[in-house]
Every structure is written in C-alpha cells, then in structure tokens.
PDB file of C-alpha atoms in Angstrom:
ATOM      1  CA  MET Q   1     -14.524  26.913 -19.342  1.00  0.00           C
ATOM      2  CA  LYS Q   2     -10.809  26.888 -18.469  1.00  0.00           C
ATOM      3  CA  ASN Q   3     -11.275  29.770 -16.062  1.00  0.00           C
ATOM      4  CA  PHE Q   4     -14.178  27.971 -14.371  1.00  0.00           C
ATOM      5  CA  LEU Q   5     -12.109  24.801 -13.882  1.00  0.00           C
ATOM      6  CA  ARG Q   6      -9.202  26.820 -12.486  1.00  0.00           C
ATOM      7  CA  ARG Q   7     -11.483  28.559  -9.967  1.00  0.00           C
ATOM      8  CA  PHE Q   8     -13.107  25.243  -9.025  1.00  0.00           C
ATOM      9  CA  ARG Q   9      -9.713  23.630  -8.460  1.00  0.00           C
ATOM     10  CA  THR Q  10      -8.526  26.567  -6.345  1.00  0.00           C
ATOM     11  CA  ARG Q  11     -11.673  26.478  -4.179  1.00  0.00           C
ATOM     12  CA  LEU Q  12     -11.328  22.727  -3.737  1.00  0.00           C
ATOM     13  CA  GLN Q  13      -7.719  23.123  -2.613  1.00  0.00           C
ATOM     14  CA  GLN Q  14      -8.675  25.902  -0.217  1.00  0.00           C
ATOM     15  CA  SER Q  15     -11.453  23.788   1.292  1.00  0.00           C
ATOM     16  CA  MET Q  16      -8.921  21.023   2.116  1.00  0.00           C
ATOM     17  CA  VAL Q  17      -6.597  23.326   4.079  1.00  0.00           C
ATOM     18  CA  GLY Q  18      -6.452  22.156   7.692  1.00  0.00           C
ATOM     19  CA  ARG Q  19      -7.926  18.749   6.906  1.00  0.00           C
ATOM     20  CA  ASN Q  20      -6.330  15.325   7.066  1.00  0.00           C
ATOM     21  CA  GLY Q  21      -6.460  14.388   3.382  1.00  0.00           C
ATOM     22  CA  TYR Q  22      -6.094  11.040   1.648  1.00  0.00           C
ATOM     23  CA  ASP Q  23      -3.573   8.909   3.580  1.00  0.00           C
ATOM     24  CA  ALA Q  24      -2.720   5.178   3.482  1.00  0.00           C
ATOM     25  CA  LEU Q  25      -5.376   4.091   5.986  1.00  0.00           C
ATOM     26  CA  SER Q  26      -8.067   6.094   4.198  1.00  0.00           C
ATOM     27  CA  ARG Q  27      -7.044   4.477   0.917  1.00  0.00           C
ATOM     28  CA  VAL Q  28      -7.270   0.930   2.344  1.00  0.00           C
ATOM     29  CA  VAL Q  29     -10.615   1.584   4.037  1.00  0.00           C
ATOM     30  CA  TYR Q  30     -11.938   3.125   0.806  1.00  0.00           C
ATOM     31  CA  PHE Q  31     -10.939   0.136  -1.328  1.00  0.00           C
ATOM     32  CA  ILE Q  32     -12.369  -2.335   1.193  1.00  0.00           C
ATOM     33  CA  GLY Q  33     -15.658  -0.428   1.051  1.00  0.00           C
ATOM     34  CA  LEU Q  34     -15.549  -0.311  -2.734  1.00  0.00           C
ATOM     35  CA  GLY Q  35     -14.819  -4.050  -2.874  1.00  0.00           C
ATOM     36  CA  LEU Q  36     -17.733  -4.818  -0.559  1.00  0.00           C
ATOM     37  CA  PHE Q  37     -19.979  -2.582  -2.661  1.00  0.00           C
ATOM     38  CA  ILE Q  38     -19.047  -4.476  -5.834  1.00  0.00           C
ATOM     39  CA  LEU Q  39     -19.329  -7.827  -4.038  1.00  0.00           C
ATOM     40  CA  GLN Q  40     -22.901  -7.089  -2.976  1.00  0.00           C
ATOM     41  CA  TRP Q  41     -23.871  -6.876  -6.662  1.00  0.00           C
ATOM     42  CA  PHE Q  42     -22.924 -10.531  -7.081  1.00  0.00           C
ATOM     43  CA  ILE Q  43     -24.014 -11.717  -3.621  1.00  0.00           C
ATOM     44  CA  PRO Q  44     -27.128  -9.635  -2.916  1.00  0.00           C
ATOM     45  CA  ARG Q  45     -27.007  -9.287   0.853  1.00  0.00           C
ATOM     46  CA  ARG Q  46     -28.117  -6.107   2.514  1.00  0.00           C
ATOM     47  CA  VAL Q  47     -25.467  -6.472   5.231  1.00  0.00           C
ATOM     48  CA  LEU Q  48     -22.720  -6.200   2.589  1.00  0.00           C
ATOM     49  CA  LEU Q  49     -24.215  -2.925   1.374  1.00  0.00           C
ATOM     50  CA  TYR Q  50     -24.346  -1.571   4.937  1.00  0.00           C
ATOM     51  CA  PHE Q  51     -20.723  -2.533   5.607  1.00  0.00           C
ATOM     52  CA  ALA Q  52     -19.676  -1.033   2.262  1.00  0.00           C
ATOM     53  CA  LEU Q  53     -21.388   2.249   3.106  1.00  0.00           C
ATOM     54  CA  LEU Q  54     -19.869   2.172   6.588  1.00  0.00           C
ATOM     55  CA  PHE Q  55     -16.336   1.748   5.215  1.00  0.00           C
ATOM     56  CA  LEU Q  56     -16.839   4.400   2.525  1.00  0.00           C
ATOM     57  CA  GLY Q  57     -18.277   6.810   5.082  1.00  0.00           C
ATOM     58  CA  TYR Q  58     -15.382   6.229   7.478  1.00  0.00           C
ATOM     59  CA  SER Q  59     -12.939   6.860   4.647  1.00  0.00           C
ATOM     60  CA  LEU Q  60     -14.619  10.180   3.856  1.00  0.00           C
ATOM     61  CA  PHE Q  61     -14.649  11.050   7.564  1.00  0.00           C
ATOM     62  CA  ARG Q  62     -10.876  10.463   7.697  1.00  0.00           C
ATOM     63  CA  VAL Q  63     -10.248  12.535   4.550  1.00  0.00           C
ATOM     64  CA  PHE Q  64     -12.249  15.568   5.730  1.00  0.00           C
ATOM     65  CA  SER Q  65     -11.365  15.361   9.428  1.00  0.00           C
ATOM     66  CA  ARG Q  66      -9.938  18.503  11.009  1.00  0.00           C
ATOM     67  CA  ASN Q  67      -8.358  16.530  13.869  1.00  0.00           C
ATOM     68  CA  VAL Q  68      -5.187  15.954  11.872  1.00  0.00           C
ATOM     69  CA  TYR Q  69      -3.074  14.852  14.834  1.00  0.00           C
ATOM     70  CA  ALA Q  70      -5.407  11.970  15.768  1.00  0.00           C
ATOM     71  CA  ARG Q  71      -5.752  10.829  12.131  1.00  0.00           C
ATOM     72  CA  GLN Q  72      -1.950  10.899  11.687  1.00  0.00           C
ATOM     73  CA  ARG Q  73      -1.488   8.770  14.816  1.00  0.00           C
ATOM     74  CA  GLU Q  74      -4.031   6.252  13.496  1.00  0.00           C
ATOM     75  CA  ASN Q  75      -2.278   6.188  10.123  1.00  0.00           C
ATOM     76  CA  GLU Q  76       1.157   5.675  11.727  1.00  0.00           C
ATOM     77  CA  ALA Q  77      -0.174   2.790  13.833  1.00  0.00           C
ATOM     78  CA  PHE Q  78      -1.668   1.236  10.693  1.00  0.00           C
ATOM     79  CA  LEU Q  79       1.620   1.612   8.810  1.00  0.00           C
ATOM     80  CA  ARG Q  80       3.568   0.029  11.707  1.00  0.00           C
ATOM     81  CA  ARG Q  81       1.192  -2.945  11.876  1.00  0.00           C
ATOM     82  CA  THR Q  82       1.288  -3.569   8.131  1.00  0.00           C
ATOM     83  CA  GLU Q  83       5.027  -3.002   7.548  1.00  0.00           C
ATOM     84  CA  LYS Q  84       5.860  -6.710   7.150  1.00  0.00           C
ATOM     85  CA  LEU Q  85       3.068  -7.252   4.637  1.00  0.00           C
ATOM     86  CA  ARG Q  86       3.970  -4.120   2.664  1.00  0.00           C
ATOM     87  CA  SER Q  87       7.681  -5.010   2.563  1.00  0.00           C
ATOM     88  CA  TRP Q  88       6.833  -8.564   1.428  1.00  0.00           C
ATOM     89  CA  LEU Q  89       4.640  -7.151  -1.351  1.00  0.00           C
ATOM     90  CA  ARG Q  90       7.409  -4.754  -2.441  1.00  0.00           C
ATOM     91  CA  LEU Q  91       9.934  -7.610  -2.507  1.00  0.00           C
ATOM     92  CA  SER Q  92       7.547  -9.840  -4.472  1.00  0.00           C
ATOM     93  CA  LYS Q  93       6.991  -7.069  -7.004  1.00  0.00           C
ATOM     94  CA  ARG Q  94      10.739  -6.537  -7.326  1.00  0.00           C
ATOM     95  CA  ARG Q  95      11.365 -10.277  -7.704  1.00  0.00           C
ATOM     96  CA  TRP Q  96       8.793 -10.491 -10.472  1.00  0.00           C
ATOM     97  CA  LYS Q  97      10.271  -7.483 -12.242  1.00  0.00           C
ATOM     98  CA  ASP Q  98      13.843  -8.895 -12.018  1.00  0.00           C
ATOM     99  CA  ARG Q  99      12.933 -12.541 -12.688  1.00  0.00           C
ATOM    100  CA  LYS Q 100      14.848 -12.719 -15.982  1.00  0.00           C
ATOM    101  CA  THR Q 101      18.067 -11.020 -14.867  1.00  0.00           C
ATOM    102  CA  HIS Q 102      18.486 -11.657 -11.123  1.00  0.00           C
ATOM    103  CA  ARG Q 103      17.948 -14.262  -8.396  1.00  0.00           C
ATOM    104  CA  TYR Q 104      17.195 -13.613  -4.749  1.00  0.00           C
ATOM    105  CA  PHE Q 105      18.746 -15.593  -1.906  1.00  0.00           C
ATOM    106  CA  THR Q 106      18.361 -15.440   1.858  1.00  0.00           C
ATOM    107  CA  CYS Q 107      21.479 -15.301   4.011  1.00  0.00           C
ATOM    108  CA  PRO Q 108      21.467 -18.308   6.377  1.00  0.00           C
ATOM    109  CA  HIS Q 109      23.095 -16.255   9.157  1.00  0.00           C
ATOM    110  CA  CYS Q 110      21.110 -13.015   9.315  1.00  0.00           C
ATOM    111  CA  HIS Q 111      18.154 -13.828   6.986  1.00  0.00           C
ATOM    112  CA  GLN Q 112      18.867 -10.786   4.817  1.00  0.00           C
ATOM    113  CA  THR Q 113      17.573 -11.055   1.232  1.00  0.00           C
ATOM    114  CA  VAL Q 114      20.430 -10.723  -1.264  1.00  0.00           C
ATOM    115  CA  ARG Q 115      19.918  -9.903  -4.959  1.00  0.00           C
ATOM    116  CA  VAL Q 116      22.414 -11.574  -7.303  1.00  0.00           C
ATOM    117  CA  PRO Q 117      22.721 -11.457 -11.123  1.00  0.00           C
ATOM    118  CA  LYS Q 118      21.804 -14.742 -12.811  1.00  0.00           C
ATOM    119  CA  THR Q 119      24.704 -17.013 -13.751  1.00  0.00           C
ATOM    120  CA  VAL Q 120      25.212 -20.739 -14.325  1.00  0.00           C
ATOM    121  CA  GLY Q 121      26.355 -23.214 -11.645  1.00  0.00           C
ATOM    122  CA  LYS Q 122      27.407 -22.510  -8.065  1.00  0.00           C
ATOM    123  CA  ILE Q 123      28.114 -19.008  -6.855  1.00  0.00           C
ATOM    124  CA  ARG Q 124      29.699 -17.618  -3.705  1.00  0.00           C
ATOM    125  CA  ILE Q 125      27.564 -14.840  -2.225  1.00  0.00           C
ATOM    126  CA  HIS Q 126      28.848 -12.266   0.258  1.00  0.00           C
ATOM    127  CA  CYS Q 127      26.103 -10.894   2.535  1.00  0.00           C
ATOM    128  CA  PRO Q 128      26.301  -7.080   2.750  1.00  0.00           C
ATOM    129  CA  LYS Q 129      24.595  -6.985   6.158  1.00  0.00           C
ATOM    130  CA  CYS Q 130      26.535  -9.490   8.271  1.00  0.00           C
ATOM    131  CA  GLY Q 131      29.623 -10.015   6.082  1.00  0.00           C
ATOM    132  CA  GLU Q 132      29.266 -13.817   5.966  1.00  0.00           C
ATOM    133  CA  SER Q 133      29.766 -15.722   2.725  1.00  0.00           C
ATOM    134  CA  PHE Q 134      27.679 -18.656   1.571  1.00  0.00           C
ATOM    135  CA  THR Q 135      27.432 -20.813  -1.513  1.00  0.00           C
ATOM    136  CA  ALA Q 136      24.262 -21.057  -3.580  1.00  0.00           C
ATOM    137  CA  ARG Q 137      23.311 -22.984  -6.662  1.00  0.00           C
ATOM    138  CA  MET Q 138      21.782 -20.994  -9.482  1.00  0.00           C
TER     139      MET Q 138
END
C-alpha cells in the first residue's frame, strides 16, 4: 500500500510540471465557488448552483493551465488590487493576537501604525518612519 501511494504521489507531481498550480487567485475563486455551493443548499436557487460550478470550474482551469505566464500576470494584478485589504486583515489579526500586551497607535504626521507595549497613563511615542514624536494616552 505504501509503495502504491508513493507511486501515485510521484505521478501526480509529474502531471503538474509545467502547469500553473494553486495560487492566491485560484484559492479565492475556489472558496467563493464553495461558498456559493453551500449557500444554494440553504437558498435553493438554480442560479447559485450554476455560479458555484462556474467559479469551481474556473479555479480548476487556473490550476491546470499550461499558460503559466498569463495566469501569473492575472494573479499579480489580483494581489496588487487586494493589497490594502490583505494588509488590513494582517494588522487586525496581529492586533487581536497582541491585545493583552500591546497597543497600536497611528502617527498623526505620516499615518504609520506604531506598536507600543501597554503601560498606564500618557506615553510619548517616537514614530520610526518619520521621526516625529507624539503623546498618546493608554
């Protein structure tokens, strides 16, 4: 059985050589299709099923596409357009993780987010980006 699984894995890897693979845009399109597929169970509309299948099919097309250059350009454009949203989500995740030990402040001069350990009272914060100092209340 182990030998069979090893051969299967090797053949699967060899079949993906020269193909685009699973990138960020494919992942988003896949999860949108999966979400629509699940949603159509609760709201039985045939159009939801068709859109779900369309998104899932497009995701598979992207994964198995041999035109890697075009798929990479599409993925880069997607990443550029969603950079603000992704950075906001990363910052929100970090804020939640550090909520007991740190506070986050925005510099009034350059709007850089500054992470500061929690203390009591007023604190003087030095912005690492622009060099300005500002006072904040904890």
